[in-house]
CSV table of N, CA and C in Angstrom, one decimal:
chain,number,residue,atom,x,y,z
A,1,MET,N,-9.8,45.9,93.7
A,1,MET,CA,-9.9,45.7,95.1
A,1,MET,C,-9.8,47.0,95.9
A,2,ARG,N,-10.7,47.3,96.7
A,2,ARG,CA,-10.8,48.5,97.4
A,2,ARG,C,-10.8,48.3,99.0
A,3,TYR,N,-10.3,49.1,99.6
A,3,TYR,CA,-10.4,49.0,100.9
A,3,TYR,C,-10.4,50.4,101.6
A,4,ASP,N,-10.8,50.6,102.9
A,4,ASP,CA,-11.0,51.8,103.4
A,4,ASP,C,-10.0,51.8,104.8
A,5,ARG,N,-10.1,53.1,105.3
A,5,ARG,CA,-8.9,53.2,106.2
A,5,ARG,C,-9.0,52.3,107.6
A,6,ILE,N,-10.3,51.8,107.8
A,6,ILE,CA,-10.5,50.7,109.0
A,6,ILE,C,-9.7,49.3,108.3
A,7,ASP,N,-10.1,49.1,107.1
A,7,ASP,CA,-9.4,48.0,106.4
A,7,ASP,C,-7.9,48.0,106.5
A,8,ALA,N,-7.3,49.2,106.2
A,8,ALA,CA,-6.0,49.6,106.2
A,8,ALA,C,-5.4,49.4,107.7
A,9,ARG,N,-6.1,49.7,108.7
A,9,ARG,CA,-5.6,49.5,110.1
A,9,ARG,C,-5.8,47.9,110.6
A,10,ILE,N,-6.7,47.3,110.1
A,10,ILE,CA,-6.8,45.7,110.2
A,10,ILE,C,-5.6,45.1,109.6
A,11,LEU,N,-5.1,45.6,108.3
A,11,LEU,CA,-4.2,44.7,107.7
A,11,LEU,C,-2.9,45.3,108.4
A,12,GLU,N,-2.6,46.4,109.0
A,12,GLU,CA,-1.3,46.8,109.6
A,12,GLU,C,-1.3,46.0,110.7
A,13,ILE,N,-2.3,45.8,111.5
A,13,ILE,CA,-2.4,44.9,112.7
A,13,ILE,C,-2.1,43.6,112.4
A,14,MET,N,-2.7,43.0,111.3
A,14,MET,CA,-2.6,41.5,110.8
A,14,MET,C,-1.3,41.1,110.4
A,15,GLN,N,-0.5,42.2,109.8
A,15,GLN,CA,0.8,41.9,109.2
A,15,GLN,C,1.7,41.9,110.4
A,16,LYS,N,1.5,42.6,111.5
A,16,LYS,CA,2.4,42.6,112.8
A,16,LYS,C,2.1,41.0,113.6
A,17,ASN,N,0.8,40.6,113.7
A,17,ASN,CA,0.6,39.4,114.4
A,17,ASN,C,-0.8,39.0,113.9
A,18,ASN,N,-0.7,37.9,113.1
A,18,ASN,CA,-2.0,37.4,112.7
A,18,ASN,C,-2.6,36.2,113.6
A,19,ARG,N,-1.9,36.3,114.6
A,19,ARG,CA,-2.6,35.3,115.6
A,19,ARG,C,-3.5,35.8,116.6
A,20,LEU,N,-3.7,37.2,116.6
A,20,LEU,CA,-4.5,38.0,117.3
A,20,LEU,C,-6.1,37.5,117.1
A,21,THR,N,-7.0,37.5,118.1
A,21,THR,CA,-8.5,37.1,117.9
A,21,THR,C,-9.3,38.3,117.1
A,22,SER,N,-10.2,38.1,116.6
A,22,SER,CA,-11.2,39.1,115.8
A,22,SER,C,-11.4,40.2,117.1
A,23,GLU,N,-11.6,39.6,118.3
A,23,GLU,CA,-11.9,40.5,119.3
A,23,GLU,C,-10.9,41.4,119.5
A,24,VAL,N,-9.8,41.0,119.6
A,24,VAL,CA,-8.5,42.0,120.2
A,24,VAL,C,-8.3,42.9,118.7
A,25,VAL,N,-8.4,42.4,117.4
A,25,VAL,CA,-8.1,43.2,116.3
A,25,VAL,C,-9.2,44.2,116.1
A,26,GLY,N,-10.3,43.7,116.4
A,26,GLY,CA,-11.6,44.7,116.4
A,26,GLY,C,-11.4,45.7,117.4
A,27,GLU,N,-10.9,45.4,118.6
A,27,GLU,CA,-10.9,46.4,119.5
A,27,GLU,C,-9.8,47.5,119.4
A,28,ILE,N,-8.8,46.9,118.7
A,28,ILE,CA,-7.9,47.8,118.3
A,28,ILE,C,-8.0,48.9,117.2
A,29,ALA,N,-8.7,48.3,116.1
A,29,ALA,CA,-9.3,48.9,115.1
A,29,ALA,C,-10.7,49.7,115.2
A,30,GLY,N,-11.1,49.7,116.5
A,30,GLY,CA,-12.4,50.2,116.8
A,30,GLY,C,-13.7,49.6,116.3
A,31,LEU,N,-13.6,48.3,116.3
A,31,LEU,CA,-14.7,47.6,115.7
A,31,LEU,C,-15.2,46.6,116.6
A,32,SER,N,-16.6,46.1,116.2
A,32,SER,CA,-17.1,44.9,117.2
A,32,SER,C,-16.2,43.6,116.4
A,33,ALA,N,-16.1,42.5,117.2
A,33,ALA,CA,-15.5,41.2,116.7
A,33,ALA,C,-16.2,40.8,115.6
A,34,THR,N,-17.6,41.0,115.4
A,34,THR,CA,-18.3,40.4,114.2
A,34,THR,C,-18.1,41.2,112.9
A,35,ALA,N,-17.9,42.5,113.2
A,35,ALA,CA,-17.7,43.4,112.1
A,35,ALA,C,-16.1,43.2,111.6
A,36,CYS,N,-15.4,42.9,112.4
A,36,CYS,CA,-14.0,42.7,112.2
A,36,CYS,C,-13.8,41.5,111.4
A,37,GLN,N,-14.4,40.3,111.9
A,37,GLN,CA,-14.4,39.0,111.2
A,37,GLN,C,-15.1,39.1,109.7
A,38,ARG,N,-16.1,40.0,109.6
A,38,ARG,CA,-16.6,40.3,108.3
A,38,ARG,C,-15.5,40.8,107.4
A,39,ARG,N,-15.0,41.8,107.8
A,39,ARG,CA,-13.9,42.5,107.0
A,39,ARG,C,-12.8,41.6,106.7
A,40,LEU,N,-12.4,40.9,107.7
A,40,LEU,CA,-11.2,39.9,107.5
A,40,LEU,C,-11.6,38.9,106.3
A,41,LYS,N,-12.9,38.4,106.6
A,41,LYS,CA,-13.3,37.5,105.4
A,41,LYS,C,-13.4,38.1,103.9
A,42,ARG,N,-13.7,39.1,103.9
A,42,ARG,CA,-13.7,39.9,102.7
A,42,ARG,C,-12.4,40.3,102.1
A,43,LEU,N,-11.4,40.7,103.0
A,43,LEU,CA,-9.9,41.0,102.6
A,43,LEU,C,-9.3,39.8,102.2
A,44,ARG,N,-9.7,38.5,102.7
A,44,ARG,CA,-9.1,37.2,102.4
A,44,ARG,C,-9.9,36.8,101.0
A,45,ALA,N,-11.0,37.0,100.8
A,45,ALA,CA,-11.8,36.4,99.6
A,45,ALA,C,-11.3,37.5,98.4
A,46,GLU,N,-11.2,38.7,98.6
A,46,GLU,CA,-10.7,39.5,97.5
A,46,GLU,C,-9.2,39.4,97.2
A,47,GLY,N,-8.4,38.8,98.0
A,47,GLY,CA,-7.0,38.4,97.7
A,47,GLY,C,-6.2,39.6,98.3
A,48,ILE,N,-6.7,40.4,98.9
A,48,ILE,CA,-5.9,41.3,99.7
A,48,ILE,C,-5.0,40.8,100.7
A,49,ILE,N,-5.6,40.0,101.6
A,49,ILE,CA,-4.8,39.2,102.4
A,49,ILE,C,-4.7,37.8,101.7
A,50,GLU,N,-3.4,37.7,101.1
A,50,GLU,CA,-3.0,36.2,100.4
A,50,GLU,C,-3.0,35.1,101.1
A,51,ALA,N,-2.3,35.2,102.5
A,51,ALA,CA,-2.3,33.9,103.1
A,51,ALA,C,-1.9,34.5,104.6
A,52,ASP,N,-2.2,33.4,105.8
A,52,ASP,CA,-1.8,33.8,106.9
A,52,ASP,C,-0.7,32.7,107.2
A,53,VAL,N,0.5,33.3,107.6
A,53,VAL,CA,1.6,32.2,107.7
A,53,VAL,C,2.4,32.6,108.8
A,54,SER,N,3.3,31.6,109.3
A,54,SER,CA,4.3,31.8,110.2
A,54,SER,C,5.7,31.7,109.6
A,55,ILE,N,6.6,32.7,110.1
A,55,ILE,CA,7.9,32.7,109.7
A,55,ILE,C,8.7,31.8,110.5
A,56,VAL,N,9.4,30.8,109.7
A,56,VAL,CA,10.2,29.7,110.6
A,56,VAL,C,11.6,30.2,110.3
A,57,SER,N,12.4,30.0,111.3
A,57,SER,CA,13.8,30.0,111.1
A,57,SER,C,14.5,28.9,110.3
A,58,PRO,N,14.9,29.3,109.2
A,58,PRO,CA,15.6,28.1,108.5
A,58,PRO,C,16.8,27.4,109.3
A,59,LYS,N,17.5,28.0,110.2
A,59,LYS,CA,18.5,27.5,110.9
A,59,LYS,C,17.9,26.5,112.0
A,60,ALA,N,16.7,27.0,112.7
A,60,ALA,CA,16.1,26.1,113.7
A,60,ALA,C,15.7,24.9,113.0
A,61,VAL,N,15.4,24.6,111.8
A,61,VAL,CA,14.9,23.4,111.1
A,61,VAL,C,16.0,22.8,110.3
A,62,GLY,N,17.3,23.3,110.7
A,62,GLY,CA,18.4,22.3,109.9
A,62,GLY,C,18.8,22.8,108.5
A,63,ARG,N,18.2,24.1,108.2
A,63,ARG,CA,18.5,24.6,106.7
A,63,ARG,C,19.5,25.7,106.9
A,64,LEU,N,20.9,25.4,107.3
A,64,LEU,CA,21.8,26.2,107.8
A,64,LEU,C,22.5,27.0,106.7
A,65,VAL,N,22.3,26.6,105.4
A,65,VAL,CA,22.9,27.5,104.4
A,65,VAL,C,21.8,28.1,103.4
A,66,GLN,N,21.7,29.3,103.4
A,66,GLN,CA,20.7,30.2,102.7
A,66,GLN,C,21.6,31.0,101.5
A,67,MET,N,21.0,30.9,100.5
A,67,MET,CA,21.4,31.7,99.1
A,67,MET,C,20.3,32.5,98.4
A,68,LEU,N,21.1,33.3,97.7
A,68,LEU,CA,20.2,34.2,96.7
A,68,LEU,C,20.8,33.8,95.5
A,69,VAL,N,20.1,33.4,94.4
A,69,VAL,CA,20.7,32.7,93.0
A,69,VAL,C,19.8,33.5,92.1
A,70,LEU,N,20.8,34.2,91.3
A,70,LEU,CA,20.4,34.7,90.1
A,70,LEU,C,20.4,33.7,88.9
A,71,VAL,N,19.2,33.5,88.1
A,71,VAL,CA,19.3,32.7,87.1
A,71,VAL,C,18.9,33.4,85.7
A,72,SER,N,19.7,33.1,84.9
A,72,SER,CA,19.5,33.7,83.3
A,72,SER,C,19.3,32.4,82.5
A,73,LEU,N,18.0,32.6,81.8
A,73,LEU,CA,17.5,31.6,81.0
A,73,LEU,C,18.3,31.8,79.6
A,74,GLU,N,18.2,30.7,78.9
A,74,GLU,CA,19.0,30.6,77.5
A,74,GLU,C,18.1,31.6,76.6
A,75,ARG,N,16.8,31.5,76.5
A,75,ARG,CA,16.0,32.2,75.7
A,75,ARG,C,14.9,32.8,76.5
A,76,GLU,N,14.4,34.1,76.3
A,76,GLU,CA,13.2,34.5,76.9
A,76,GLU,C,11.9,34.2,76.0
A,77,ARG,N,11.4,33.0,76.2
A,77,ARG,CA,10.2,32.7,75.5
A,77,ARG,C,9.1,32.5,76.5
A,78,ALA,N,8.0,32.6,76.1
A,78,ALA,CA,6.8,32.3,77.2
A,78,ALA,C,6.7,31.1,77.7
A,79,ASP,N,7.0,30.3,76.8
A,79,ASP,CA,6.8,28.8,77.3
A,79,ASP,C,7.7,28.2,78.3
A,80,ILE,N,9.2,28.8,77.9
A,80,ILE,CA,10.3,28.6,78.7
A,80,ILE,C,10.2,29.2,80.1
A,81,ILE,N,9.8,30.4,80.2
A,81,ILE,CA,9.6,31.2,81.3
A,81,ILE,C,8.5,30.5,82.2
A,82,ASP,N,7.3,30.0,81.7
A,82,ASP,CA,6.2,29.4,82.5
A,82,ASP,C,6.7,28.1,82.7
A,83,ARG,N,7.3,27.4,82.1
A,83,ARG,CA,8.0,25.9,82.6
A,83,ARG,C,8.9,26.1,83.8
A,84,PHE,N,9.6,27.2,83.6
A,84,PHE,CA,10.6,27.4,84.8
A,84,PHE,C,10.0,27.8,86.1
A,85,LYS,N,8.8,28.8,85.9
A,85,LYS,CA,7.9,29.1,86.9
A,85,LYS,C,7.5,28.0,87.7
A,86,ARG,N,6.7,27.0,87.0
A,86,ARG,CA,6.4,25.7,87.5
A,86,ARG,C,7.4,24.9,88.3
A,87,VAL,N,8.6,24.7,87.6
A,87,VAL,CA,9.7,24.1,88.5
A,87,VAL,C,10.1,24.9,89.7
A,88,ILE,N,9.9,26.2,89.8
A,88,ILE,CA,10.3,26.8,91.1
A,88,ILE,C,9.0,26.5,92.3
A,89,LYS,N,7.8,26.6,91.6
A,89,LYS,CA,6.9,26.3,92.5
A,89,LYS,C,7.0,24.9,93.3
A,90,SER,N,7.5,23.9,92.5
A,90,SER,CA,7.4,22.7,93.0
A,90,SER,C,8.7,22.2,93.6
A,91,SER,N,9.6,23.2,93.8
A,91,SER,CA,10.9,22.8,94.7
A,91,SER,C,10.7,23.5,96.0
A,92,PRO,N,11.0,22.4,97.0
A,92,PRO,CA,10.7,22.9,98.5
A,92,PRO,C,12.1,23.6,98.8
A,93,GLU,N,13.1,23.4,98.1
A,93,GLU,CA,14.3,24.2,98.5
A,93,GLU,C,14.2,25.7,98.1
A,94,VAL,N,13.3,26.0,97.1
A,94,VAL,CA,13.2,27.4,96.7
A,94,VAL,C,12.2,28.0,97.5
A,95,VAL,N,12.5,28.7,98.3
A,95,VAL,CA,11.6,29.5,99.5
A,95,VAL,C,10.9,30.6,98.8
A,96,SER,N,11.5,31.4,98.0
A,96,SER,CA,10.8,32.4,97.4
A,96,SER,C,11.5,32.5,95.9
A,97,GLY,N,10.9,32.9,94.9
A,97,GLY,CA,11.1,33.2,93.5
A,97,GLY,C,10.6,34.1,92.9
A,98,PHE,N,11.6,35.1,92.2
A,98,PHE,CA,10.9,36.4,91.4
A,98,PHE,C,11.2,36.2,90.0
A,99,TYR,N,10.5,36.6,89.3
A,99,TYR,CA,10.8,36.9,88.0
A,99,TYR,C,11.0,38.4,87.8
A,100,VAL,N,12.3,38.8,87.3
A,100,VAL,CA,12.7,40.0,87.5
A,100,VAL,C,13.3,40.6,86.2
A,101,THR,N,13.6,41.9,86.2
A,101,THR,CA,14.1,42.7,84.9
A,101,THR,C,15.8,42.7,85.4
A,102,GLY,N,16.6,43.2,84.4
A,102,GLY,CA,18.0,43.3,84.6
A,102,GLY,C,18.7,42.3,84.1
A,103,ASP,N,19.9,42.1,84.9
A,103,ASP,CA,21.0,41.1,84.4
A,103,ASP,C,20.5,39.7,84.4
A,104,ALA,N,19.6,39.5,85.4
A,104,ALA,CA,19.2,37.9,85.5
A,104,ALA,C,17.6,37.9,85.3
A,105,ASP,N,17.2,36.6,84.9
A,105,ASP,CA,15.8,36.7,84.5
A,105,ASP,C,14.8,36.4,85.9
A,106,PHE,N,15.5,35.5,86.9
A,106,PHE,CA,14.9,35.2,88.0
A,106,PHE,C,16.0,35.4,89.2
A,107,VAL,N,15.4,35.7,90.4
A,107,VAL,CA,16.3,35.8,91.7
A,107,VAL,C,15.3,34.6,92.4
A,108,LEU,N,16.2,33.8,93.1
A,108,LEU,CA,15.4,32.7,94.0
A,108,LEU,C,16.2,32.8,95.4
A,109,TYR,N,15.4,32.6,96.4
A,109,TYR,CA,15.9,32.4,97.8
A,109,TYR,C,15.9,31.0,98.0
A,110,VAL,N,16.9,30.3,98.1
A,110,VAL,CA,17.1,28.8,98.2
A,110,VAL,C,17.7,28.4,99.7
A,111,THR,N,17.2,27.5,100.3
A,111,THR,CA,17.9,27.0,101.7
A,111,THR,C,18.4,25.7,101.4
A,112,ALA,N,19.4,25.3,102.3
A,112,ALA,CA,20.0,23.8,102.0
A,112,ALA,C,20.6,23.6,103.5
A,113,ARG,N,20.6,22.1,103.6
A,113,ARG,CA,21.2,21.8,104.9
A,113,ARG,C,22.7,22.1,105.1
A,114,SER,N,23.5,22.0,103.9
A,114,SER,CA,24.9,21.8,103.9
A,114,SER,C,25.2,22.6,102.4
A,115,MET,N,26.4,23.0,102.2
A,115,MET,CA,26.9,23.2,100.9
A,115,MET,C,26.9,21.9,99.8
A,116,GLU,N,27.1,20.7,100.5
A,116,GLU,CA,27.0,19.6,99.8
A,116,GLU,C,25.6,19.4,99.2
A,117,ASP,N,24.8,19.6,100.3
A,117,ASP,CA,23.4,19.4,99.7
A,117,ASP,C,22.9,20.5,98.5
A,118,TYR,N,23.4,21.8,98.8
A,118,TYR,CA,23.2,22.8,97.7
A,118,TYR,C,23.8,22.4,96.3
A,119,GLU,N,24.9,21.8,96.5
A,119,GLU,CA,25.7,21.4,95.2
A,119,GLU,C,24.7,20.3,94.4
A,120,GLN,N,24.2,19.4,95.3
A,120,GLN,CA,23.4,18.5,94.7
A,120,GLN,C,22.1,19.2,94.1
A,121,PHE,N,21.6,20.0,95.0
A,121,PHE,CA,20.4,20.7,94.4
A,121,PHE,C,20.9,21.4,93.0
A,122,THR,N,21.8,22.2,93.0
A,122,THR,CA,22.1,22.8,91.6
A,122,THR,C,22.5,22.0,90.4
A,123,ARG,N,23.1,20.6,90.8
A,123,ARG,CA,23.2,19.8,89.8
A,123,ARG,C,21.8,19.3,89.1
A,124,ARG,N,20.9,19.0,90.1
A,124,ARG,CA,19.5,18.6,89.7
A,124,ARG,C,18.8,19.9,89.0
A,125,PHE,N,18.6,20.8,89.9
A,125,PHE,CA,17.7,21.9,89.5
A,125,PHE,C,18.2,22.8,88.3
A,126,PHE,N,19.6,23.0,88.1
A,126,PHE,CA,20.0,24.1,87.3
A,126,PHE,C,20.9,23.4,86.2
A,127,TYR,N,21.7,22.6,86.6
A,127,TYR,CA,22.6,21.9,85.4
A,127,TYR,C,21.9,20.9,84.5
A,128,GLU,N,20.8,20.4,84.8
A,128,GLU,CA,20.4,19.5,84.1
A,128,GLU,C,19.1,20.1,83.4
A,129,ASN,N,18.9,21.4,83.6
A,129,ASN,CA,17.9,22.2,82.9
A,129,ASN,C,18.5,22.8,81.5
A,130,PRO,N,18.3,22.5,80.5
A,130,PRO,CA,18.8,23.0,79.2
A,130,PRO,C,18.4,24.5,78.9
A,131,ASP,N,17.4,24.9,79.5
A,131,ASP,CA,17.0,26.3,79.3
A,131,ASP,C,17.5,27.3,80.2
A,132,ILE,N,18.5,26.9,80.9
A,132,ILE,CA,19.2,27.7,81.9
A,132,ILE,C,20.5,28.0,81.2
A,133,LYS,N,20.8,29.3,81.1
A,133,LYS,CA,22.1,29.8,80.7
A,133,LYS,C,23.2,29.8,81.5
A,134,GLY,N,22.8,30.6,82.7
A,134,GLY,CA,23.7,30.9,83.8
A,134,GLY,C,23.2,31.0,85.1
A,135,VAL,N,23.9,30.8,86.0
A,135,VAL,CA,23.5,30.7,87.5
A,135,VAL,C,24.7,31.4,88.3
A,136,LYS,N,24.3,32.6,89.2
A,136,LYS,CA,25.1,33.2,90.2
A,136,LYS,C,24.6,33.0,91.5
A,137,THR,N,25.3,32.4,92.5
A,137,THR,CA,24.9,32.4,93.8
A,137,THR,C,25.6,33.2,94.5
A,138,MET,N,24.9,33.8,95.5
A,138,MET,CA,25.4,34.6,96.7
A,138,MET,C,25.0,34.0,98.1
A,139,VAL,N,25.9,33.5,98.9
A,139,VAL,CA,25.7,32.9,100.1
A,139,VAL,C,25.2,33.9,101.2
A,140,ILE,N,24.1,34.0,101.6
A,140,ILE,CA,23.7,34.8,102.6
A,140,ILE,C,24.5,34.6,104.1
A,141,MET,N,25.0,35.6,104.5
A,141,MET,CA,25.9,35.6,105.7
A,141,MET,C,25.0,35.7,107.0
A,142,ASP,N,24.0,36.7,107.0
A,142,ASP,CA,23.2,37.1,108.0
A,142,ASP,C,21.9,37.6,107.5
A,143,ARG,N,20.6,36.9,107.9
A,143,ARG,CA,19.6,37.4,107.5
A,143,ARG,C,19.1,38.6,108.5
A,144,VAL,N,19.1,39.9,108.0
A,144,VAL,CA,18.9,40.8,108.6
A,144,VAL,C,17.4,41.2,109.0
A,145,LYS,N,16.7,40.9,108.1
A,145,LYS,CA,15.2,41.1,108.1
A,145,LYS,C,14.5,40.2,107.4
A,146,ALA,N,13.3,39.5,108.2
A,146,ALA,CA,12.4,38.5,107.3
A,146,ALA,C,11.0,39.0,107.7
A,147,GLY,N,10.3,38.9,106.7
A,147,GLY,CA,8.9,39.2,106.6
A,147,GLY,C,8.2,39.3,105.2
A,148,PHE,N,7.0,39.5,105.5
A,148,PHE,CA,6.0,39.7,104.4
A,148,PHE,C,5.4,41.0,104.5
A,149,ALA,N,5.7,41.8,105.4
A,149,ALA,CA,4.8,43.1,105.7
A,149,ALA,C,5.1,44.1,104.5
A,150,VAL,N,4.0,44.7,104.0
A,150,VAL,CA,4.1,45.9,103.0
A,150,VAL,C,3.4,47.1,103.7
A,151,PRO,N,3.9,48.0,103.3
A,151,PRO,CA,3.4,49.6,104.0
A,151,PRO,C,1.8,49.7,103.4
A,152,VAL,N,0.9,49.7,104.1
A,152,VAL,CA,-0.5,50.0,103.8
A,152,VAL,C,-0.9,51.4,103.8
A,153,GLU,N,-1.4,51.9,102.6
A,153,GLU,CA,-1.8,53.3,102.5
A,153,GLU,C,-3.3,53.5,103.4
A,154,GLU,N,-3.5,54.6,103.8
A,154,GLU,CA,-4.8,54.8,104.5
A,154,GLU,C,-6.1,54.3,103.7
A,155,VAL,N,-6.1,54.8,102.3
A,155,VAL,CA,-7.1,54.4,101.5
A,155,VAL,C,-6.5,54.2,100.1
A,156,SER,N,-7.1,53.2,99.4
A,156,SER,CA,-6.5,52.7,98.2
A,156,SER,C,-7.0,53.5,97.3
A,157,GLU,N,-6.4,53.7,96.0
A,157,GLU,CA,-6.7,54.4,94.9
A,157,GLU,C,-7.5,53.5,94.0
A,158,SER,N,-8.1,53.8,93.2
A,158,SER,CA,-8.8,52.9,92.2
A,158,SER,C,-7.6,52.1,91.5
A,159,ALA,N,-8.0,50.9,91.4
A,159,ALA,CA,-7.0,50.1,90.7
A,159,ALA,C,-7.2,50.3,89.2
A,160,PRO,N,-6.1,50.1,88.4
A,160,PRO,CA,-6.1,50.4,87.0
A,160,PRO,C,-6.6,48.9,86.4
């Protein structure tokens, strides 16, 4: 995946506000609307832009409790890891999931309506799963920053 400095500028703009029209993005990036649309289409097709999303406030939709959960698996085997990844993807309570190195195998960002709901979720999601060795929950007191923006270099290097 390669992109140039104009693509990098478009990516910076889109990460701040993906609701801008191609005309506005093009104007800011120094392109016509048509040229901007072509570049956006290519950036999406190549997977550089993975998704266009809105960040929803968990509290505004009744998800008052947010947790980071560290999960350790009983054994690190490919089939167990793949199976747990599928479970993560199919669970709406798990907002984000990461397969990580270190003390835990996975870090999950989980939301719930209440601690009682979270307890029910843990019973169903963790305790009934024989592949899970341990779970450590950290309750989030304050979401300081939320987003998906990543720093974009001016020009990408060749991918390995």
